XYZ file of C-alpha atoms in Angstrom:
194
model
C 2.151 14.340 2.380
C 0.990 14.315 -0.988
C 1.338 12.677 -4.335
C -0.014 13.390 -8.274
C 0.364 12.419 -11.453
C 0.340 14.944 -14.010
C -1.451 14.387 -17.194
C 1.961 12.902 -19.034
C 2.121 10.174 -16.270
C 5.019 12.465 -14.419
C 5.284 12.255 -10.761
C 4.621 15.209 -8.699
C 5.253 15.302 -4.496
C 4.542 17.785 -2.043
C 4.289 18.197 1.680
C 6.109 16.528 4.658
C 9.386 14.647 3.788
C 10.910 13.696 7.354
C 11.333 10.204 6.244
C 11.747 10.941 2.429
C 8.380 9.929 1.539
C 8.669 12.734 -1.227
C 11.399 10.801 -3.175
C 13.217 13.612 -4.136
C 16.592 12.455 -2.458
C 16.108 15.014 0.699
C 14.154 15.065 3.504
C 13.372 18.753 2.822
C 9.288 19.912 2.959
C 8.163 20.986 -0.050
C 5.392 23.490 -0.141
C 4.462 23.155 -3.945
C 4.409 19.983 -6.327
C 7.983 19.115 -6.809
C 8.693 16.597 -10.177
C 10.415 13.396 -9.092
C 12.557 12.170 -11.621
C 11.875 11.706 -15.768
C 9.929 8.343 -15.516
C 6.297 8.060 -16.010
C 3.974 6.399 -13.453
C 0.557 4.629 -13.879
C -0.486 4.542 -9.967
C 0.559 6.031 -7.005
C -0.259 5.724 -3.283
C 0.600 7.469 -0.031
C 0.744 5.596 3.304
C 1.445 7.541 6.567
C 5.156 8.041 6.030
C 6.100 6.031 2.589
C 5.038 6.212 -0.688
C 4.382 3.669 -3.263
C 4.125 3.726 -7.165
C 4.025 1.566 -10.131
C 6.061 2.742 -12.916
C 4.696 2.745 -16.496
C 6.712 -0.744 -17.391
C 4.524 -2.238 -14.103
C 7.284 -2.195 -11.983
C 6.740 -1.384 -8.041
C 8.968 1.021 -6.088
C 8.541 2.227 -2.750
C 10.128 4.929 -0.744
C 10.134 7.011 2.602
C 9.806 5.703 5.966
C 10.792 1.654 6.142
C 9.802 0.951 9.821
C 8.316 -2.324 10.223
C 9.233 -3.281 6.567
C 6.520 -1.302 5.041
C 8.622 -0.666 1.799
C 8.816 -4.417 1.033
C 12.764 -4.292 0.241
C 13.266 -6.874 2.718
C 15.264 -4.477 5.293
C 14.029 -1.529 7.554
C 16.265 1.081 6.156
C 14.359 4.434 5.156
C 14.776 5.443 1.297
C 14.530 9.027 -0.074
C 14.194 7.798 -3.591
C 12.020 5.546 -4.992
C 13.259 2.047 -4.850
C 12.690 -0.924 -7.251
C 10.694 -3.762 -5.201
C 11.323 -7.061 -6.364
C 10.665 -7.987 -10.260
C 7.328 -8.936 -10.550
C 4.796 -6.612 -12.581
C 1.847 -4.864 -10.512
C -1.524 -3.504 -11.314
C -2.572 -1.881 -8.263
C -1.180 -0.609 -4.628
C -2.370 1.200 -1.706
C -0.285 2.281 1.408
C -1.876 1.983 4.627
C -1.010 3.430 8.107
C 2.359 1.556 8.349
C 1.695 -1.316 6.125
C 1.270 -2.030 2.249
C -1.149 -3.730 -0.344
C -0.399 -4.623 -3.672
C -2.262 -6.501 -6.690
C 0.292 -8.410 -9.071
C -0.339 -8.517 -12.557
C -2.239 -12.035 -12.016
C -4.686 -10.307 -9.497
C -3.245 -11.835 -6.372
C -2.910 -10.113 -3.360
C 0.315 -9.158 -1.446
C 0.678 -7.509 1.680
C 3.813 -6.234 3.817
C 4.825 -4.223 6.698
C 3.258 -3.795 10.197
C 1.334 -6.361 11.054
C 0.267 -6.194 14.873
C -3.500 -6.514 14.336
C -3.509 -8.745 11.255
C -3.781 -5.830 8.671
C -1.728 -7.870 6.021
C -4.422 -10.776 6.130
C -2.003 -13.559 6.407
C -3.399 -15.031 9.503
C -0.650 -14.183 12.040
C 0.570 -10.922 13.640
C 4.007 -10.901 12.342
C 5.418 -8.171 10.303
C 6.621 -8.802 6.899
C 9.927 -7.103 5.442
C 8.694 -8.349 1.553
C 5.463 -8.441 -0.414
C 3.908 -11.723 1.234
C 1.016 -13.731 -0.858
C -2.334 -13.790 0.912
C -4.337 -16.543 0.027
C -5.237 -17.998 -3.436
C -8.322 -15.487 -4.638
C -7.723 -12.751 -7.393
C -8.999 -9.261 -6.672
C -9.823 -6.150 -8.609
C -9.133 -3.490 -5.753
C -7.540 -2.864 -2.442
C -7.369 -0.250 0.044
C -5.319 0.196 3.242
C -6.614 1.972 6.232
C -4.600 3.078 9.297
C -4.927 -0.007 10.796
C -7.119 -2.353 8.314
C -7.417 -3.188 5.073
C -10.219 -3.652 2.377
C -10.398 -5.882 -0.816
C -12.608 -6.304 -3.477
C -12.350 -10.088 -4.720
C -13.021 -10.523 -8.536
C -16.626 -11.356 -8.164
C -17.337 -8.248 -6.642
C -17.731 -9.380 -3.245
C -16.256 -6.952 -0.170
C -13.705 -8.366 2.302
C -12.151 -6.485 5.530
C -9.280 -7.214 7.867
C -7.224 -6.105 10.690
C -8.257 -3.516 13.290
C -11.948 -3.418 14.156
C -12.046 -1.550 17.422
C -14.228 1.306 16.277
C -16.179 -1.314 13.872
C -14.113 -0.044 10.708
C -14.550 -3.508 9.275
C -18.111 -3.472 8.801
C -18.877 -7.136 9.911
C -21.009 -6.165 12.829
C -18.401 -6.737 15.514
C -15.277 -5.487 17.195
C -13.461 -8.421 16.911
C -9.721 -8.222 15.147
C -9.720 -10.363 12.075
C -6.437 -11.737 10.704
C -7.678 -12.899 7.703
C -9.654 -11.324 4.720
C -13.230 -11.711 6.303
C -16.476 -11.563 4.187
C -18.636 -8.515 4.427
C -22.101 -9.345 3.919
C -23.543 -10.529 0.613
C -23.465 -7.395 -1.701
C -21.277 -6.825 -4.531
C -19.160 -3.766 -4.814
C -17.452 -1.343 -7.183
C -15.316 0.738 -5.014
C -13.744 0.915 -1.471
C -11.484 3.315 0.525
C -10.215 2.667 3.768
C -9.926 6.007 6.075
């Protein structure tokens, strides 16, 4: 599925909607961009079968498949409309395959959803159904891959964690990492998990 923010901040969606990931209150596939509600948004991200959005007031919303708690509302119930997650304000989000990442307005990193290979970064393999604080560092960018995660710490350093079977973490090994792991010594300005 696909998500787009029009120049006026309005949210449009299209594509597969089997789990309600378009957020239009249905499970019908849409072949053209379809307006969702009347709110304006500042950030959006699609996972495999779920979606995340930060509304213009900084509030976090999630919708679609909630298997493994990837929406962060404390349940495993699918949602076919944008659903408010908590009361914090946020500056960045990223949907991974079956997990989600968010940067709260203070730059702190939170993760939730599937954690079978450590993709949440909390040192465990336990799924989390609500946003869970990861460490004490502050971050400027995050990106969820299929089963791994990437982050740029506020000093520009690159970190990666989760599945590493094909070397997707970039640490020179194929070892799974359950906590954010420093990758090299360079500083970076952008990341994206495939």
